[in-house]
Amino acid sequence: MTVTFPRERVGQFVRRSNQHGYRTGQWAQILMTVPSRDHDCWLVAYQDSETDVIPIENHTDQYTFRSEPADWRC
């Protein structure tokens, strides 16, 4: 089961904290919420303009958020 985070997350920066994800630990900016088969996802953009779709998980400890611009190297 997943949880939908408020749309206020759009524009914020997110990074995955878990071990099983594409570009885990790298900051990305949330561009929008997009539907998937059985849950919502975030469309994100990394510093190099590469995009990805990150599932919005029920486990908030898997993500770190920032509202201000992130240091892309951290």
Tab-separated table of N, CA and C in Angstrom:
chain	number	residue	atom	x	y	z
A	1	MET	N	0.850	-1.186	0.000
A	1	MET	CA	0.000	0.000	0.000
A	1	MET	C	0.888	1.238	0.000
A	2	THR	N	0.523	2.226	-0.762
A	2	THR	CA	1.297	3.462	-0.820
A	2	THR	C	0.484	4.608	-0.260
A	3	VAL	N	1.165	5.678	0.002
A	3	VAL	CA	0.519	6.883	0.498
A	3	VAL	C	0.830	8.001	-0.483
A	4	THR	N	-0.120	8.860	-0.722
A	4	THR	CA	0.103	9.991	-1.606
A	4	THR	C	0.545	11.178	-0.767
A	5	PHE	N	1.742	11.669	-1.034
A	5	PHE	CA	2.221	12.851	-0.338
A	5	PHE	C	1.515	14.067	-0.905
A	6	PRO	N	1.391	15.109	-0.110
A	6	PRO	CA	0.733	16.325	-0.608
A	6	PRO	C	1.427	16.866	-1.848
A	7	ARG	N	0.670	17.509	-2.694
A	7	ARG	CA	1.228	18.099	-3.907
A	7	ARG	C	2.217	19.211	-3.604
A	8	GLU	N	2.280	19.640	-2.342
A	8	GLU	CA	3.255	20.662	-1.966
A	8	GLU	C	4.688	20.177	-2.145
A	9	ARG	N	4.882	18.896	-2.310
A	9	ARG	CA	6.228	18.357	-2.540
A	9	ARG	C	6.771	18.759	-3.909
A	10	VAL	N	5.899	19.069	-4.855
A	10	VAL	CA	6.350	19.485	-6.185
A	10	VAL	C	7.204	20.741	-6.042
A	11	GLY	N	8.385	20.721	-6.656
A	11	GLY	CA	9.324	21.825	-6.555
A	11	GLY	C	10.403	21.589	-5.513
A	12	GLN	N	10.134	20.697	-4.566
A	12	GLN	CA	11.133	20.388	-3.544
A	12	GLN	C	12.180	19.431	-4.109
A	13	PHE	N	13.224	19.222	-3.336
A	13	PHE	CA	14.282	18.288	-3.694
A	13	PHE	C	14.144	17.030	-2.856
A	14	VAL	N	14.448	15.902	-3.456
A	14	VAL	CA	14.320	14.613	-2.789
A	14	VAL	C	15.542	13.768	-3.119
A	15	ARG	N	15.916	12.914	-2.176
A	15	ARG	CA	16.912	11.884	-2.480
A	15	ARG	C	16.506	10.610	-1.757
A	16	ARG	N	16.813	9.498	-2.403
A	16	ARG	CA	16.496	8.190	-1.827
A	16	ARG	C	17.540	7.832	-0.783
A	17	SER	N	17.068	7.236	0.287
A	17	SER	CA	17.960	6.812	1.356
A	17	SER	C	18.139	5.299	1.389
A	18	ASN	N	17.364	4.586	0.597
A	18	ASN	CA	17.462	3.131	0.609
A	18	ASN	C	18.591	2.654	-0.309
A	19	GLN	N	18.871	1.388	-0.294
A	19	GLN	CA	19.966	0.821	-1.078
A	19	GLN	C	19.545	0.361	-2.471
A	20	HIS	N	18.258	0.360	-2.762
A	20	HIS	CA	17.761	-0.246	-3.989
A	20	HIS	C	17.030	0.765	-4.858
A	21	GLY	N	17.771	1.624	-5.503
A	21	GLY	CA	17.138	2.599	-6.369
A	21	GLY	C	18.143	3.233	-7.301
A	22	TYR	N	17.649	3.680	-8.410
A	22	TYR	CA	18.477	4.353	-9.387
A	22	TYR	C	18.958	5.669	-8.799
A	23	ARG	N	20.235	5.911	-8.822
A	23	ARG	CA	20.867	7.138	-8.337
A	23	ARG	C	20.556	7.412	-6.863
A	24	THR	N	20.508	6.357	-6.078
A	24	THR	CA	20.271	6.471	-4.641
A	24	THR	C	21.288	7.421	-4.024
A	25	GLY	N	20.821	8.317	-3.173
A	25	GLY	CA	21.677	9.266	-2.486
A	25	GLY	C	21.902	10.567	-3.233
A	26	GLN	N	21.451	10.657	-4.477
A	26	GLN	CA	21.625	11.884	-5.255
A	26	GLN	C	20.354	12.724	-5.196
A	27	TRP	N	20.534	14.026	-5.091
A	27	TRP	CA	19.390	14.941	-5.042
A	27	TRP	C	18.749	15.074	-6.418
A	28	ALA	N	17.445	15.168	-6.423
A	28	ALA	CA	16.673	15.424	-7.642
A	28	ALA	C	15.536	16.365	-7.284
A	29	GLN	N	15.111	17.173	-8.234
A	29	GLN	CA	13.988	18.072	-7.990
A	29	GLN	C	12.710	17.422	-8.483
A	30	ILE	N	11.673	17.474	-7.643
A	30	ILE	CA	10.372	16.902	-7.994
A	30	ILE	C	9.670	17.854	-8.951
A	31	LEU	N	9.382	17.366	-10.155
A	31	LEU	CA	8.732	18.192	-11.175
A	31	LEU	C	7.215	18.080	-11.132
A	32	MET	N	6.721	16.877	-10.892
A	32	MET	CA	5.268	16.660	-10.841
A	32	MET	C	4.973	15.275	-10.294
A	33	THR	N	3.718	15.052	-9.941
A	33	THR	CA	3.232	13.735	-9.556
A	33	THR	C	2.586	13.108	-10.781
A	34	VAL	N	2.927	11.844	-11.040
A	34	VAL	CA	2.390	11.151	-12.206
A	34	VAL	C	1.791	9.815	-11.766
A	35	PRO	N	0.721	9.380	-12.420
A	35	PRO	CA	0.114	8.101	-12.055
A	35	PRO	C	0.917	6.936	-12.616
A	36	SER	N	0.903	5.844	-11.892
A	36	SER	CA	1.479	4.596	-12.356
A	36	SER	C	0.376	3.546	-12.290
A	37	ARG	N	0.714	2.311	-12.493
A	37	ARG	CA	-0.321	1.267	-12.501
A	37	ARG	C	-1.124	1.216	-11.216
A	38	ASP	N	-0.433	1.090	-10.088
A	38	ASP	CA	-1.156	0.920	-8.823
A	38	ASP	C	-0.766	1.927	-7.745
A	39	HIS	N	0.004	2.949	-8.122
A	39	HIS	CA	0.385	3.979	-7.150
A	39	HIS	C	0.875	5.217	-7.889
A	40	ASP	N	1.010	6.299	-7.158
A	40	ASP	CA	1.533	7.537	-7.740
A	40	ASP	C	3.052	7.544	-7.668
A	41	CYS	N	3.660	8.333	-8.549
A	41	CYS	CA	5.114	8.490	-8.594
A	41	CYS	C	5.449	9.963	-8.738
A	42	TRP	N	6.712	10.294	-8.464
A	42	TRP	CA	7.219	11.622	-8.750
A	42	TRP	C	8.051	11.557	-10.012
A	43	LEU	N	7.871	12.518	-10.900
A	43	LEU	CA	8.781	12.719	-12.017
A	43	LEU	C	9.820	13.695	-11.499
A	44	VAL	N	11.095	13.292	-11.527
A	44	VAL	CA	12.167	14.113	-10.969
A	44	VAL	C	13.226	14.388	-12.025
A	45	ALA	N	13.991	15.456	-11.807
A	45	ALA	CA	15.117	15.800	-12.685
A	45	ALA	C	16.365	15.944	-11.829
A	46	TYR	N	17.443	15.344	-12.291
A	46	TYR	CA	18.740	15.439	-11.635
A	46	TYR	C	19.512	16.624	-12.197
A	47	GLN	N	20.649	16.932	-11.580
A	47	GLN	CA	21.468	18.075	-11.970
A	47	GLN	C	21.854	18.035	-13.440
A	48	ASP	N	22.090	16.845	-13.967
A	48	ASP	CA	22.510	16.712	-15.364
A	48	ASP	C	21.326	16.660	-16.326
A	49	SER	N	20.141	17.009	-15.846
A	49	SER	CA	18.889	17.063	-16.612
A	49	SER	C	18.303	15.695	-16.929
A	50	GLU	N	18.915	14.630	-16.440
A	50	GLU	CA	18.331	13.304	-16.610
A	50	GLU	C	17.093	13.210	-15.733
A	51	THR	N	16.069	12.543	-16.217
A	51	THR	CA	14.827	12.411	-15.458
A	51	THR	C	14.638	10.966	-15.015
A	52	ASP	N	13.780	10.799	-14.036
A	52	ASP	CA	13.457	9.471	-13.507
A	52	ASP	C	12.068	9.549	-12.893
A	53	VAL	N	11.483	8.406	-12.692
A	53	VAL	CA	10.199	8.292	-12.007
A	53	VAL	C	10.459	7.540	-10.713
A	54	ILE	N	10.145	8.175	-9.595
A	54	ILE	CA	10.362	7.580	-8.277
A	54	ILE	C	9.005	7.242	-7.670
A	55	PRO	N	8.792	5.978	-7.293
A	55	PRO	CA	7.523	5.633	-6.653
A	55	PRO	C	7.371	6.339	-5.317
A	56	ILE	N	6.186	6.806	-5.051
A	56	ILE	CA	5.895	7.432	-3.759
A	56	ILE	C	5.568	6.301	-2.797
A	57	GLU	N	6.520	5.999	-1.946
A	57	GLU	CA	6.400	4.873	-1.027
A	57	GLU	C	5.746	5.290	0.283
A	58	ASN	N	5.225	4.317	0.978
A	58	ASN	CA	4.621	4.523	2.279
A	58	ASN	C	5.694	4.683	3.360
A	59	HIS	N	6.939	4.377	3.026
A	59	HIS	CA	8.020	4.404	3.995
A	59	HIS	C	8.797	5.717	3.865
A	60	THR	N	8.400	6.729	4.622
A	60	THR	CA	9.002	8.055	4.484
A	60	THR	C	10.468	8.068	4.884
A	61	ASP	N	10.944	7.059	5.631
A	61	ASP	CA	12.352	7.024	5.999
A	61	ASP	C	13.245	6.674	4.811
A	62	GLN	N	12.653	6.361	3.668
A	62	GLN	CA	13.416	6.063	2.462
A	62	GLN	C	13.784	7.320	1.686
A	63	TYR	N	13.296	8.474	2.116
A	63	TYR	CA	13.530	9.712	1.387
A	63	TYR	C	13.973	10.824	2.334
A	64	THR	N	14.787	11.726	1.808
A	64	THR	CA	15.141	12.961	2.495
A	64	THR	C	14.649	14.094	1.608
A	65	PHE	N	14.062	15.129	2.212
A	65	PHE	CA	13.500	16.245	1.454
A	65	PHE	C	14.171	17.552	1.842
A	66	ARG	N	14.214	18.471	0.889
A	66	ARG	CA	14.660	19.845	1.116
A	66	ARG	C	13.739	20.748	0.320
A	67	SER	N	13.431	21.898	0.872
A	67	SER	CA	12.607	22.850	0.129
A	67	SER	C	13.451	23.864	-0.617
A	68	GLU	N	14.681	24.075	-0.175
A	68	GLU	CA	15.570	25.008	-0.864
A	68	GLU	C	16.523	24.228	-1.768
A	69	PRO	N	17.143	24.900	-2.696
A	69	PRO	CA	18.056	24.202	-3.618
A	69	PRO	C	19.103	23.389	-2.854
A	70	ALA	N	19.364	22.205	-3.341
A	70	ALA	CA	20.297	21.292	-2.701
A	70	ALA	C	21.680	21.431	-3.302
A	71	ASP	N	22.675	21.092	-2.527
A	71	ASP	CA	24.023	20.949	-3.064
A	71	ASP	C	24.034	19.624	-3.803
A	72	TRP	N	24.085	19.663	-5.113
A	72	TRP	CA	23.945	18.463	-5.939
A	72	TRP	C	24.993	17.409	-5.633
A	73	ARG	N	26.132	17.827	-5.080
A	73	ARG	CA	27.219	16.887	-4.823
A	73	ARG	C	27.009	16.064	-3.575
A	74	CYS	N	26.076	16.443	-2.696
A	74	CYS	CA	25.867	15.723	-1.435
A	74	CYS	C	24.919	14.568	-1.621
